[in-house]
Structures are given as structure tokens and as C-alpha cells.
PDB file of C-alpha atoms and ligand atoms in Angstrom:
ATOM      1  CA  UNK U   1       0.371 -25.329 -14.960  1.00  0.00           C
ATOM      2  CA  UNK U   2      -1.765 -28.334 -13.951  1.00  0.00           C
ATOM      3  CA  UNK U   3      -4.308 -26.541 -11.763  1.00  0.00           C
ATOM      4  CA  UNK U   4      -4.962 -22.966 -10.692  1.00  0.00           C
ATOM      5  CA  UNK U   5      -5.546 -23.283  -6.962  1.00  0.00           C
ATOM      6  CA  UNK U   6      -3.822 -20.181  -5.559  1.00  0.00           C
ATOM      7  CA  UNK U   7      -1.560 -17.345  -6.618  1.00  0.00           C
ATOM      8  CA  UNK U   8       0.796 -18.553  -3.890  1.00  0.00           C
ATOM      9  CA  UNK U   9       1.472 -21.771  -5.839  1.00  0.00           C
ATOM     10  CA  UNK U  10       2.224 -19.999  -9.133  1.00  0.00           C
ATOM     11  CA  UNK U  11       5.678 -18.919 -10.284  1.00  0.00           C
ATOM     12  CA  UNK U  12       6.305 -15.484 -11.785  1.00  0.00           C
ATOM     13  CA  UNK U  13       6.935 -17.263 -15.119  1.00  0.00           C
ATOM     14  CA  UNK U  14       3.508 -18.937 -14.985  1.00  0.00           C
ATOM     15  CA  UNK U  15       1.836 -15.625 -14.162  1.00  0.00           C
ATOM     16  CA  UNK U  16       3.603 -13.977 -17.098  1.00  0.00           C
ATOM     17  CA  UNK U  17       2.481 -16.808 -19.371  1.00  0.00           C
ATOM     18  CA  UNK U  18      -1.156 -16.098 -18.441  1.00  0.00           C
ATOM     19  CA  UNK U  19      -0.675 -12.362 -19.025  1.00  0.00           C
ATOM     20  CA  UNK U  20       0.955 -12.825 -22.424  1.00  0.00           C
ATOM     21  CA  UNK U  21      -1.764 -15.205 -23.605  1.00  0.00           C
ATOM     22  CA  UNK U  22      -4.500 -12.908 -22.213  1.00  0.00           C
ATOM     23  CA  UNK U  23      -3.265 -10.152 -24.527  1.00  0.00           C
ATOM     24  CA  UNK U  24      -3.487 -12.438 -27.569  1.00  0.00           C
ATOM     25  CA  UNK U  25      -6.903 -13.732 -26.528  1.00  0.00           C
ATOM     26  CA  UNK U  26      -8.274 -10.219 -26.041  1.00  0.00           C
ATOM     27  CA  UNK U  27      -6.931  -8.993 -29.381  1.00  0.00           C
ATOM     28  CA  UNK U  28      -8.399 -12.018 -31.186  1.00  0.00           C
ATOM     29  CA  UNK U  29     -11.878 -12.007 -29.643  1.00  0.00           C
ATOM     30  CA  UNK U  30     -14.636 -12.176 -32.218  1.00  0.00           C
ATOM     31  CA  UNK U  31     -12.241 -12.850 -35.108  1.00  0.00           C
ATOM     32  CA  UNK U  32     -12.577 -16.094 -37.058  1.00  0.00           C
ATOM     33  CA  UNK U  33     -10.291 -18.790 -35.633  1.00  0.00           C
ATOM     34  CA  UNK U  34      -9.602 -22.500 -35.957  1.00  0.00           C
ATOM     35  CA  UNK U  35      -7.980 -22.501 -32.541  1.00  0.00           C
ATOM     36  CA  UNK U  36     -10.795 -23.892 -30.375  1.00  0.00           C
ATOM     37  CA  UNK U  37      -8.887 -25.884 -27.742  1.00  0.00           C
ATOM     38  CA  UNK U  38     -11.973 -26.830 -25.726  1.00  0.00           C
ATOM     39  CA  UNK U  39     -13.792 -28.463 -28.662  1.00  0.00           C
ATOM     40  CA  UNK U  40     -15.666 -31.546 -27.453  1.00  0.00           C
ATOM     41  CA  UNK U  41     -14.839 -30.779 -23.822  1.00  0.00           C
ATOM     42  CA  UNK U  42     -17.189 -30.108 -20.928  1.00  0.00           C
ATOM     43  CA  UNK U  43     -16.048 -28.032 -17.965  1.00  0.00           C
ATOM     44  CA  UNK U  44     -18.114 -28.071 -14.773  1.00  0.00           C
ATOM     45  CA  UNK U  45     -18.670 -25.054 -12.561  1.00  0.00           C
ATOM     46  CA  UNK U  46     -19.384 -26.083  -8.958  1.00  0.00           C
ATOM     47  CA  UNK U  47     -20.478 -22.949  -7.115  1.00  0.00           C
ATOM     48  CA  UNK U  48     -21.417 -22.775  -3.432  1.00  0.00           C
ATOM     49  CA  UNK U  49     -21.408 -18.970  -3.389  1.00  0.00           C
ATOM     50  CA  UNK U  50     -23.102 -16.363  -5.580  1.00  0.00           C
ATOM     51  CA  UNK U  51     -21.322 -14.957  -8.640  1.00  0.00           C
ATOM     52  CA  UNK U  52     -22.015 -12.647 -11.558  1.00  0.00           C
ATOM     53  CA  UNK U  53     -18.649 -11.973 -13.199  1.00  0.00           C
ATOM     54  CA  UNK U  54     -16.826 -15.228 -12.542  1.00  0.00           C
ATOM     55  CA  UNK U  55     -19.682 -17.507 -13.519  1.00  0.00           C
ATOM     56  CA  UNK U  56     -20.739 -15.628 -16.637  1.00  0.00           C
ATOM     57  CA  UNK U  57     -17.206 -14.940 -17.901  1.00  0.00           C
ATOM     58  CA  UNK U  58     -16.231 -18.591 -17.456  1.00  0.00           C
ATOM     59  CA  UNK U  59     -19.393 -19.869 -19.140  1.00  0.00           C
ATOM     60  CA  UNK U  60     -18.956 -17.479 -22.063  1.00  0.00           C
ATOM     61  CA  UNK U  61     -15.198 -18.143 -22.228  1.00  0.00           C
ATOM     62  CA  UNK U  62     -15.656 -21.926 -22.355  1.00  0.00           C
ATOM     63  CA  UNK U  63     -18.188 -21.548 -25.195  1.00  0.00           C
ATOM     64  CA  UNK U  64     -15.916 -19.166 -27.106  1.00  0.00           C
ATOM     65  CA  UNK U  65     -13.145 -21.780 -26.875  1.00  0.00           C
ATOM     66  CA  UNK U  66     -15.429 -24.448 -28.359  1.00  0.00           C
ATOM     67  CA  UNK U  67     -16.423 -26.235 -25.142  1.00  0.00           C
ATOM     68  CA  UNK U  68     -19.554 -26.657 -23.019  1.00  0.00           C
ATOM     69  CA  UNK U  69     -19.952 -25.239 -19.532  1.00  0.00           C
ATOM     70  CA  UNK U  70     -22.048 -27.190 -17.030  1.00  0.00           C
ATOM     71  CA  UNK U  71     -23.174 -25.133 -14.042  1.00  0.00           C
ATOM     72  CA  UNK U  72     -23.602 -27.223 -10.910  1.00  0.00           C
ATOM     73  CA  UNK U  73     -25.000 -25.429  -7.891  1.00  0.00           C
ATOM     74  CA  UNK U  74     -23.793 -27.369  -4.874  1.00  0.00           C
ATOM     75  CA  UNK U  75     -27.448 -27.518  -3.721  1.00  0.00           C
ATOM     76  CA  UNK U  76     -28.302 -29.623  -6.756  1.00  0.00           C
ATOM     77  CA  UNK U  77     -25.575 -32.233  -6.447  1.00  0.00           C
ATOM     78  CA  UNK U  78     -24.976 -34.794  -3.703  1.00  0.00           C
ATOM     79  CA  UNK U  79     -21.978 -32.796  -2.455  1.00  0.00           C
ATOM     80  CA  UNK U  80     -24.522 -30.503  -0.800  1.00  0.00           C
ATOM     81  CA  UNK U  81     -26.002 -33.544   1.026  1.00  0.00           C
ATOM     82  CA  UNK U  82     -22.721 -34.811   2.399  1.00  0.00           C
ATOM     83  CA  UNK U  83     -21.046 -36.791  -0.397  1.00  0.00           C
ATOM     84  CA  UNK U  84     -17.339 -36.220   0.123  1.00  0.00           C
ATOM     85  CA  UNK U  85     -15.254 -33.901  -2.015  1.00  0.00           C
ATOM     86  CA  UNK U  86     -12.927 -36.820  -2.791  1.00  0.00           C
ATOM     87  CA  UNK U  87     -15.757 -39.030  -4.114  1.00  0.00           C
ATOM     88  CA  UNK U  88     -17.262 -36.118  -6.044  1.00  0.00           C
ATOM     89  CA  UNK U  89     -13.837 -35.522  -7.619  1.00  0.00           C
ATOM     90  CA  UNK U  90     -13.428 -39.205  -8.506  1.00  0.00           C
ATOM     91  CA  UNK U  91     -16.847 -39.328 -10.177  1.00  0.00           C
ATOM     92  CA  UNK U  92     -16.795 -35.996 -11.981  1.00  0.00           C
ATOM     93  CA  UNK U  93     -13.314 -36.772 -13.353  1.00  0.00           C
ATOM     94  CA  UNK U  94     -14.949 -39.602 -15.330  1.00  0.00           C
ATOM     95  CA  UNK U  95     -17.312 -37.165 -17.082  1.00  0.00           C
ATOM     96  CA  UNK U  96     -15.774 -33.703 -17.180  1.00  0.00           C
ATOM     97  CA  UNK U  97     -12.559 -32.343 -18.666  1.00  0.00           C
ATOM     98  CA  UNK U  98     -12.038 -29.672 -16.034  1.00  0.00           C
ATOM     99  CA  UNK U  99     -13.761 -28.069 -13.104  1.00  0.00           C
ATOM    100  CA  UNK U 100     -14.092 -24.540 -11.756  1.00  0.00           C
ATOM    101  CA  UNK U 101     -14.956 -24.326  -8.061  1.00  0.00           C
ATOM    102  CA  UNK U 102     -16.221 -21.415  -5.946  1.00  0.00           C
ATOM    103  CA  UNK U 103     -16.617 -22.316  -2.304  1.00  0.00           C
ATOM    104  CA  UNK U 104     -15.661 -21.531   1.298  1.00  0.00           C
ATOM    105  CA  UNK U 105     -12.769 -23.802   2.317  1.00  0.00           C
ATOM    106  CA  UNK U 106      -9.560 -23.749   0.287  1.00  0.00           C
ATOM    107  CA  UNK U 107      -9.081 -27.311   1.500  1.00  0.00           C
ATOM    108  CA  UNK U 108     -12.045 -28.457  -0.639  1.00  0.00           C
ATOM    109  CA  UNK U 109     -10.463 -27.131  -3.825  1.00  0.00           C
ATOM    110  CA  UNK U 110      -7.112 -28.703  -2.926  1.00  0.00           C
ATOM    111  CA  UNK U 111      -8.830 -32.002  -2.146  1.00  0.00           C
ATOM    112  CA  UNK U 112     -10.692 -32.022  -5.461  1.00  0.00           C
ATOM    113  CA  UNK U 113      -7.367 -31.560  -7.246  1.00  0.00           C
ATOM    114  CA  UNK U 114      -5.796 -34.343  -5.182  1.00  0.00           C
ATOM    115  CA  UNK U 115      -8.487 -36.982  -5.716  1.00  0.00           C
ATOM    116  CA  UNK U 116      -9.637 -36.028  -9.212  1.00  0.00           C
ATOM    117  CA  UNK U 117      -7.731 -36.426 -12.466  1.00  0.00           C
ATOM    118  CA  UNK U 118      -8.851 -33.230 -14.232  1.00  0.00           C
ATOM    119  CA  UNK U 119      -7.630 -29.608 -13.998  1.00  0.00           C
ATOM    120  CA  UNK U 120      -9.165 -27.589 -11.147  1.00  0.00           C
ATOM    121  CA  UNK U 121      -9.566 -23.805 -11.111  1.00  0.00           C
ATOM    122  CA  UNK U 122     -10.224 -21.908  -7.882  1.00  0.00           C
ATOM    123  CA  UNK U 123     -12.989 -19.436  -8.692  1.00  0.00           C
ATOM    124  CA  UNK U 124     -12.783 -17.935  -5.152  1.00  0.00           C
ATOM    125  CA  UNK U 125     -12.429 -19.449  -1.712  1.00  0.00           C
ATOM    126  CA  UNK U 126     -12.175 -17.812   1.708  1.00  0.00           C
ATOM    127  CA  UNK U 127      -8.377 -17.837   1.223  1.00  0.00           C
ATOM    128  CA  UNK U 128      -7.752 -16.656  -2.335  1.00  0.00           C
ATOM    129  CA  UNK U 129      -9.266 -15.354  -5.572  1.00  0.00           C
ATOM    130  CA  UNK U 130      -6.523 -16.150  -8.095  1.00  0.00           C
ATOM    131  CA  UNK U 131      -8.599 -15.603 -11.278  1.00  0.00           C
ATOM    132  CA  UNK U 132      -9.416 -12.080 -10.130  1.00  0.00           C
ATOM    133  CA  UNK U 133      -5.832 -11.125  -9.443  1.00  0.00           C
ATOM    134  CA  UNK U 134      -4.500 -12.563 -12.722  1.00  0.00           C
ATOM    135  CA  UNK U 135      -7.068 -10.436 -14.578  1.00  0.00           C
ATOM    136  CA  UNK U 136      -6.096  -7.444 -12.437  1.00  0.00           C
ATOM    137  CA  UNK U 137      -2.411  -7.828 -13.275  1.00  0.00           C
ATOM    138  CA  UNK U 138      -3.404  -7.979 -16.940  1.00  0.00           C
ATOM    139  CA  UNK U 139      -5.444  -4.774 -16.520  1.00  0.00           C
ATOM    140  CA  UNK U 140      -2.602  -2.938 -14.783  1.00  0.00           C
ATOM    141  CA  UNK U 141      -0.111  -3.964 -17.460  1.00  0.00           C
ATOM    142  CA  UNK U 142      -2.560  -2.901 -20.168  1.00  0.00           C
ATOM    143  CA  UNK U 143      -3.154   0.518 -18.611  1.00  0.00           C
ATOM    144  CA  UNK U 144       0.157   1.339 -16.908  1.00  0.00           C
ATOM    145  CA  UNK U 145       2.748  -0.801 -18.705  1.00  0.00           C
ATOM    146  CA  UNK U 146       5.367  -2.984 -17.017  1.00  0.00           C
ATOM    147  CA  UNK U 147       4.270  -4.302 -13.620  1.00  0.00           C
ATOM    148  CA  UNK U 148       7.696  -4.181 -12.010  1.00  0.00           C
ATOM    149  CA  UNK U 149       7.880  -1.459  -9.373  1.00  0.00           C
ATOM    150  CA  UNK U 150       4.258  -0.338  -9.711  1.00  0.00           C
ATOM    151  CA  UNK U 151       3.085   0.726  -6.258  1.00  0.00           C
ATOM    152  CA  UNK U 152      -0.224  -0.866  -5.229  1.00  0.00           C
ATOM    153  CA  UNK U 153      -2.278   0.221  -2.225  1.00  0.00           C
ATOM    154  CA  UNK U 154      -5.116  -2.021  -1.076  1.00  0.00           C
ATOM    155  CA  UNK U 155      -7.640  -0.294   1.183  1.00  0.00           C
ATOM    156  CA  UNK U 156     -10.249  -1.997   3.384  1.00  0.00           C
ATOM    157  CA  UNK U 157     -10.481  -5.612   4.590  1.00  0.00           C
ATOM    158  CA  UNK U 158      -6.805  -6.497   4.350  1.00  0.00           C
ATOM    159  CA  UNK U 159      -7.416 -10.084   5.401  1.00  0.00           C
ATOM    160  CA  UNK U 160      -9.942 -11.010   2.689  1.00  0.00           C
ATOM    161  CA  UNK U 161      -9.362 -13.444  -0.179  1.00  0.00           C
ATOM    162  CA  UNK U 162      -8.644 -10.696  -2.734  1.00  0.00           C
ATOM    163  CA  UNK U 163      -6.120  -8.976  -0.448  1.00  0.00           C
ATOM    164  CA  UNK U 164      -4.408 -12.298   0.236  1.00  0.00           C
ATOM    165  CA  UNK U 165      -4.063 -13.140  -3.445  1.00  0.00           C
ATOM    166  CA  UNK U 166      -2.710  -9.631  -3.964  1.00  0.00           C
ATOM    167  CA  UNK U 167      -0.049 -10.165  -1.295  1.00  0.00           C
ATOM    168  CA  UNK U 168       1.340 -13.199  -3.117  1.00  0.00           C
ATOM    169  CA  UNK U 169       1.006 -11.612  -6.570  1.00  0.00           C
ATOM    170  CA  UNK U 170       2.740  -8.388  -5.552  1.00  0.00           C
ATOM    171  CA  UNK U 171       5.633 -10.284  -3.975  1.00  0.00           C
ATOM    172  CA  UNK U 172       6.110 -12.467  -7.064  1.00  0.00           C
ATOM    173  CA  UNK U 173       5.824  -9.622  -9.581  1.00  0.00           C
ATOM    174  CA  UNK U 174       8.102  -7.196  -7.678  1.00  0.00           C
ATOM    175  CA  UNK U 175       5.360  -4.706  -6.978  1.00  0.00           C
ATOM    176  CA  UNK U 176       5.505  -2.856  -3.651  1.00  0.00           C
ATOM    177  CA  UNK U 177       2.161  -3.347  -1.887  1.00  0.00           C
ATOM    178  CA  UNK U 178       0.739  -1.404   1.045  1.00  0.00           C
ATOM    179  CA  UNK U 179      -2.334  -2.666   2.845  1.00  0.00           C
ATOM    180  CA  UNK U 180      -4.331   0.017   4.669  1.00  0.00           C
ATOM    181  CA  UNK U 181      -6.646  -1.696   7.129  1.00  0.00           C
ATOM    182  CA  UNK U 182      -7.751  -1.309  10.738  1.00  0.00           C
ATOM    183  CA  UNK U 183      -6.515  -3.690  13.418  1.00  0.00           C
ATOM    184  CA  UNK U 184      -8.440  -6.943  13.264  1.00  0.00           C
ATOM    185  CA  UNK U 185      -8.651  -6.708   9.456  1.00  0.00           C
ATOM    186  CA  UNK U 186      -4.955  -6.841   8.674  1.00  0.00           C
ATOM    187  CA  UNK U 187      -3.223  -9.837   7.114  1.00  0.00           C
ATOM    188  CA  UNK U 188      -1.614 -12.297   9.518  1.00  0.00           C
ATOM    189  CA  UNK U 189       2.157 -11.849  10.010  1.00  0.00           C
ATOM    190  CA  UNK U 190       2.715 -15.536   9.128  1.00  0.00           C
ATOM    191  CA  UNK U 191       1.120 -14.998   5.721  1.00  0.00           C
ATOM    192  CA  UNK U 192       3.275 -11.927   5.063  1.00  0.00           C
ATOM    193  CA  UNK U 193       6.330 -13.929   5.994  1.00  0.00           C
ATOM    194  CA  UNK U 194       5.333 -16.713   3.600  1.00  0.00           C
ATOM    195  CA  UNK U 195       4.862 -14.218   0.773  1.00  0.00           C
ATOM    196  CA  UNK U 196       8.078 -12.228   1.192  1.00  0.00           C
ATOM    197  CA  UNK U 197       8.348  -9.231  -1.155  1.00  0.00           C
ATOM    198  CA  UNK U 198       7.888  -5.575  -0.234  1.00  0.00           C
ATOM    199  CA  UNK U 199       4.553  -5.665   1.609  1.00  0.00           C
ATOM    200  CA  UNK U 200       3.685  -3.065   4.229  1.00  0.00           C
ATOM    201  CA  UNK U 201       0.665  -2.924   6.507  1.00  0.00           C
ATOM    202  CA  UNK U 202      -0.657   0.228   8.170  1.00  0.00           C
ATOM    203  CA  UNK U 203      -3.836   1.644   9.654  1.00  0.00           C
ATOM    204  CA  UNK U 204      -3.067   5.079   8.158  1.00  0.00           C
ATOM    205  CA  UNK U 205      -5.049   5.201   4.903  1.00  0.00           C
ATOM    206  CA  UNK U 206      -3.729   8.553   3.669  1.00  0.00           C
ATOM    207  CA  UNK U 207      -0.084   7.637   4.267  1.00  0.00           C
ATOM    208  CA  UNK U 208      -0.745   4.317   2.473  1.00  0.00           C
ATOM    209  CA  UNK U 209      -2.207   6.085  -0.576  1.00  0.00           C
ATOM    210  CA  UNK U 210       0.798   8.368  -1.014  1.00  0.00           C
ATOM    211  CA  UNK U 211       2.509   7.876  -4.404  1.00  0.00           C
ATOM    212  CA  UNK U 212       0.344   4.861  -5.267  1.00  0.00           C
ATOM    213  CA  UNK U 213       0.067   3.861  -8.942  1.00  0.00           C
ATOM    214  CA  UNK U 214      -3.008   1.771  -8.146  1.00  0.00           C
ATOM    215  CA  UNK U 215      -5.622   2.148  -5.414  1.00  0.00           C
ATOM    216  CA  UNK U 216      -7.612  -1.046  -4.961  1.00  0.00           C
ATOM    217  CA  UNK U 217     -10.557  -1.988  -2.796  1.00  0.00           C
ATOM    218  CA  UNK U 218     -12.989  -4.854  -2.227  1.00  0.00           C
ATOM    219  CA  UNK U 219     -16.230  -5.242  -0.282  1.00  0.00           C
ATOM    220  CA  UNK U 220     -16.141  -4.905   3.495  1.00  0.00           C
ATOM    221  CA  UNK U 221     -18.397  -7.933   4.016  1.00  0.00           C
ATOM    222  CA  UNK U 222     -17.170 -10.897   2.011  1.00  0.00           C
ATOM    223  CA  UNK U 223     -19.457 -13.819   1.239  1.00  0.00           C
ATOM    224  CA  UNK U 224     -19.785 -15.958   4.351  1.00  0.00           C
ATOM    225  CA  UNK U 225     -19.077 -13.038   6.725  1.00  0.00           C
ATOM    226  CA  UNK U 226     -22.619 -11.632   6.735  1.00  0.00           C
ATOM    227  CA  UNK U 227     -23.108 -12.218  10.481  1.00  0.00           C
ATOM    228  CA  UNK U 228     -20.159  -9.854  11.141  1.00  0.00           C
ATOM    229  CA  UNK U 229     -21.729  -7.146   9.016  1.00  0.00           C
ATOM    230  CA  UNK U 230     -22.535  -4.547  11.741  1.00  0.00           C
ATOM    231  CA  UNK U 231     -18.995  -4.679  13.208  1.00  0.00           C
ATOM    232  CA  UNK U 232     -17.340  -4.630   9.808  1.00  0.00           C
ATOM    233  CA  UNK U 233     -19.341  -1.650   8.560  1.00  0.00           C
ATOM    234  CA  UNK U 234     -18.476   0.297  11.715  1.00  0.00           C
ATOM    235  CA  UNK U 235     -14.766  -0.529  11.960  1.00  0.00           C
ATOM    236  CA  UNK U 236     -14.071  -0.256   8.231  1.00  0.00           C
ATOM    237  CA  UNK U 237     -16.018   2.997   7.732  1.00  0.00           C
ATOM    238  CA  UNK U 238     -12.871   5.211   7.854  1.00  0.00           C
ATOM    239  CA  UNK U 239     -11.317   3.081   5.078  1.00  0.00           C
ATOM    240  CA  UNK U 240     -13.489   4.218   2.196  1.00  0.00           C
ATOM    241  CA  UNK U 241     -11.782   4.751  -1.150  1.00  0.00           C
ATOM    242  CA  UNK U 242     -12.834   8.249  -2.217  1.00  0.00           C
ATOM    243  CA  UNK U 243     -11.549  11.389  -3.929  1.00  0.00           C
ATOM    244  CA  UNK U 244      -9.776  12.610  -0.815  1.00  0.00           C
ATOM    245  CA  UNK U 245      -7.792   9.356  -0.488  1.00  0.00           C
ATOM    246  CA  UNK U 246      -7.106   9.351  -4.234  1.00  0.00           C
ATOM    247  CA  UNK U 247      -5.661  12.868  -4.044  1.00  0.00           C
ATOM    248  CA  UNK U 248      -2.728  11.514  -1.992  1.00  0.00           C
ATOM    249  CA  UNK U 249      -1.802   9.074  -4.777  1.00  0.00           C
ATOM    250  CA  UNK U 250      -0.058   9.724  -8.107  1.00  0.00           C
ATOM    251  CA  UNK U 251      -2.039  12.125 -10.335  1.00  0.00           C
ATOM    252  CA  UNK U 252      -3.053   9.397 -12.818  1.00  0.00           C
ATOM    253  CA  UNK U 253      -3.700   6.735 -10.199  1.00  0.00           C
ATOM    254  CA  UNK U 254      -5.621   3.710 -11.463  1.00  0.00           C
ATOM    255  CA  UNK U 255      -8.684   3.039  -9.299  1.00  0.00           C
ATOM    256  CA  UNK U 256      -9.606  -0.644  -9.169  1.00  0.00           C
ATOM    257  CA  UNK U 257     -12.440  -2.623  -7.596  1.00  0.00           C
ATOM    258  CA  UNK U 258     -13.018  -6.346  -8.143  1.00  0.00           C
ATOM    259  CA  UNK U 259     -16.811  -5.749  -7.853  1.00  0.00           C
ATOM    260  CA  UNK U 260     -19.560  -6.131  -6.758  1.00  0.00           C
ATOM    261  CA  UNK U 261     -19.362  -2.564  -5.380  1.00  0.00           C
ATOM    262  CA  UNK U 262     -21.319  -1.062  -2.534  1.00  0.00           C
ATOM    263  CA  UNK U 263     -21.397   2.649  -3.294  1.00  0.00           C
ATOM    264  CA  UNK U 264     -20.989   4.773  -0.192  1.00  0.00           C
ATOM    265  CA  UNK U 265     -19.349   1.901   1.691  1.00  0.00           C
ATOM    266  CA  UNK U 266     -15.904   0.701   0.506  1.00  0.00           C
ATOM    267  CA  UNK U 267     -15.905   3.185  -2.400  1.00  0.00           C
ATOM    268  CA  UNK U 268     -17.684   6.512  -2.799  1.00  0.00           C
ATOM    269  CA  UNK U 269     -20.330   6.670  -5.521  1.00  0.00           C
ATOM    270  CA  UNK U 270     -18.572   9.713  -7.018  1.00  0.00           C
ATOM    271  CA  UNK U 271     -15.200   7.998  -7.369  1.00  0.00           C
ATOM    272  CA  UNK U 272     -16.696   4.802  -8.772  1.00  0.00           C
ATOM    273  CA  UNK U 273     -18.735   6.720 -11.324  1.00  0.00           C
ATOM    274  CA  UNK U 274     -15.792   8.934 -12.306  1.00  0.00           C
ATOM    275  CA  UNK U 275     -13.534   5.868 -12.803  1.00  0.00           C
ATOM    276  CA  UNK U 276     -16.124   3.461 -14.167  1.00  0.00           C
ATOM    277  CA  UNK U 277     -14.394   3.077 -17.526  1.00  0.00           C
ATOM    278  CA  UNK U 278     -11.323   1.563 -15.863  1.00  0.00           C
ATOM    279  CA  UNK U 279     -13.321  -0.454 -13.332  1.00  0.00           C
ATOM    280  CA  UNK U 280     -15.541  -2.045 -15.984  1.00  0.00           C
ATOM    281  CA  UNK U 281     -12.521  -2.663 -18.231  1.00  0.00           C
ATOM    282  CA  UNK U 282     -11.136  -4.507 -15.220  1.00  0.00           C
ATOM    283  CA  UNK U 283     -14.336  -6.584 -15.058  1.00  0.00           C
ATOM    284  CA  UNK U 284     -14.198  -7.293 -18.819  1.00  0.00           C
ATOM    285  CA  UNK U 285     -10.639  -8.531 -18.510  1.00  0.00           C
ATOM    286  CA  UNK U 286     -11.836 -11.393 -16.328  1.00  0.00           C
ATOM    287  CA  UNK U 287     -13.122 -13.008 -19.534  1.00  0.00           C
ATOM    288  CA  UNK U 288      -9.868 -12.654 -21.475  1.00  0.00           C
ATOM    289  CA  UNK U 289      -7.631 -13.770 -18.614  1.00  0.00           C
ATOM    290  CA  UNK U 290      -9.843 -16.768 -17.815  1.00  0.00           C
ATOM    291  CA  UNK U 291      -9.853 -17.876 -21.451  1.00  0.00           C
ATOM    292  CA  UNK U 292      -6.054 -17.779 -21.267  1.00  0.00           C
ATOM    293  CA  UNK U 293      -6.123 -19.848 -18.052  1.00  0.00           C
ATOM    294  CA  UNK U 294      -8.458 -22.420 -19.650  1.00  0.00           C
ATOM    295  CA  UNK U 295      -6.222 -22.675 -22.725  1.00  0.00           C
ATOM    296  CA  UNK U 296      -3.128 -23.262 -20.600  1.00  0.00           C
ATOM    297  CA  UNK U 297      -4.851 -25.917 -18.481  1.00  0.00           C
ATOM    298  CA  UNK U 298      -6.399 -27.684 -21.495  1.00  0.00           C
ATOM    299  CA  UNK U 299      -3.025 -28.234 -23.186  1.00  0.00           C
TER     300      UNK U 299
HETATM  301  N1   CP Q   1     -15.256 -10.152  -8.770  1.00  0.00           N
HETATM  302  C1   CP Q   1     -15.974 -11.296  -8.778  1.00  0.00           C
HETATM  303  O1   CP Q   1     -15.444 -12.388  -8.600  1.00  0.00           O
HETATM  304  O2   CP Q   1     -17.296 -11.110  -9.015  1.00  0.00           O
HETATM  305  P1   CP Q   1     -18.438 -12.218  -8.879  1.00  0.00           P
HETATM  306  O3   CP Q   1     -18.579 -12.515  -7.394  1.00  0.00           O
HETATM  307  O4   CP Q   1     -19.656 -11.563  -9.456  1.00  0.00           O
HETATM  308  O5   CP Q   1     -18.032 -13.441  -9.633  1.00  0.00           O
HETATM  309  N1  NVA Q   2     -13.986 -10.634  -0.997  1.00  0.00           N
HETATM  310  C1  NVA Q   2     -15.190 -10.775  -1.769  1.00  0.00           C
HETATM  311  C2  NVA Q   2     -14.875 -10.894  -3.225  1.00  0.00           C
HETATM  312  C3  NVA Q   2     -16.085 -10.932  -4.110  1.00  0.00           C
HETATM  313  C4  NVA Q   2     -15.715 -11.107  -5.551  1.00  0.00           C
HETATM  314  C5  NVA Q   2     -15.973 -11.985  -1.285  1.00  0.00           C
HETATM  315  O1  NVA Q   2     -15.357 -13.009  -0.984  1.00  0.00           O
HETATM  316  O2  NVA Q   2     -17.199 -11.902  -1.185  1.00  0.00           O
END
């Protein structure tokens, strides 16, 4: 693995490599170690969008691996004033040992990887959120065992970055995935075709939840979509993940949310509070999985 730009570009073997190493990393956290693969290395974090989990878990993870994180808000660097991504990549490659980018256009992350000479990690774009989904796969394996055949149902904005990364991950890991979303918020047919696998799309949330091993949701208004907020809140209102939807799934269904959560919108407050142990374990696993990703890219 040279970069982590999308789940789409990863092989099942590469995904499994991340999951295996994540287990070791999690088990070893806090124990004395001489294995500090980022010693003497500085990784930049260029963020154009807000972040709690991704930013903090990467900064902590880089430090725990012996390196230094350098947070670069795009407002503070010349990129925000029109310097090109290609020139920024050429320059930062002379200083940094790797870069983690959260932004709007997937193209910008791809371009950084093309013109720079250091590993690039996509920390969320409008198209994909690969770090999230790798951590989620790790969480599912940890809680439910082997991924193969586990039935995932994603409820809500089926065309958002998290849903898209899920589509590619499910196809690669042989997990049947159902997306329950209203028309206008369903994944494009061309994307489903590209992904292959056993992916179904429906507007019937209760039918979609039936026999699910995992029920997953994400915010209804992703970063950058704020102007569409009134329409989204209205159209997506019937797609709330709550106890009634969960009752259609398997009895021990795993409830997952990438967070941040808006209680009473995409997930009911009651369900989130009842399942908070799992949901915050899921958030914690971002740290372990991202340390594994950093170790694989720093090799
Ligand atoms: N789930 C996630 O990526 O959270 P942040 O936006 O807080 O990083
Ligand atoms: N789909 C959400 C994910 C947040 C982690 C967004 O892009 O805002």
C-alpha cells in the first residue's frame, strides 16, 4: 500500500492486512515497545473541514508511533489562497514524511498523491471516508467475528461518503449490503456497477433492516451540504435508526454510527444511549486502525 486514497482502490488482501495489524496495535497500546516506526518523521494533517475523531486520533496515533503531527488548517497555508494542489504537494514532500488530507474534492487528494512523493491518506472527501470504514470493519470483526457473509444495512443518506466507502468495502469483503434511502439519496447505479458484490438499494427501511447483523447510519447533512439542510431533514425524516427499525434485525444486531451523531435525527437518542458502548468502541477503534494504516504506509 503506497497511499490510502479510497476503499475502491484497495484489495481485499490489503484490507485484511490493516485489520490484522489493527488487532496487534490495539492489544499492544500502552505497553513498552521499541517498535516506533514514525521516529524522526513528521506527518502533516491538511484539513479543510472540521473534525474531532479523525484529527485527534491521527495526532495521538502519530505521537504514539514516535512521530510528530503537524496540523495545517487550509486557511493558514497558501493552498487556501489559490496555490495549486500540485505545487503544495511538491513543496510539502520536501519537508514531510506523509500527509493526511480532509477536504471536499477527491480529485485534490488524488492530485496530491500524483505530484507529491510522500504517502497520502484520505481523511474524508465528498466521495469516500476510507479510514472510517477500515476501523468499522475492524470493529465488526472484533464484535461479531468473521466478516464474510455478515449482513450490513445502511440507513439514511445512501449517497454520502461513508455509504460509498461501505459499498466498496462490502463488495470486497463478501458482505451483503442493503442501503435504505429515499429517492434522491440513493447511490448512483454506475457506482454500484463499479463495486459489484451483493449490494441492494431500497426505500423500504423495515424490509432493509430484516435479518441485519449490523445497522449503520451517518448524519443526514454531510459537511458541505448545509444549504440543503431543510430538504434533507424533511426527506430523510422517515429513515431514522431507532428501536422499531432495530427490532426487524437480528436479536443481537450491532448498531453503528460513525459520529458525530444528531440525536432525534438520523438516530433516536434512546437507541444511541442504549448502544453507546458499541458506538464509542467504534470511535476508539479509529485510533488503532489508523496507527495500523500509518505503520503500513511508513514501511
Ligand atoms: N467520524 C469522523 O470522521 O468524525 P470526525 O468528523 O469528528 O473526524
Ligand atoms: N458524511 C459525514 C461524515 C462525517 C464523519 C460528512 O461528510 O460530514
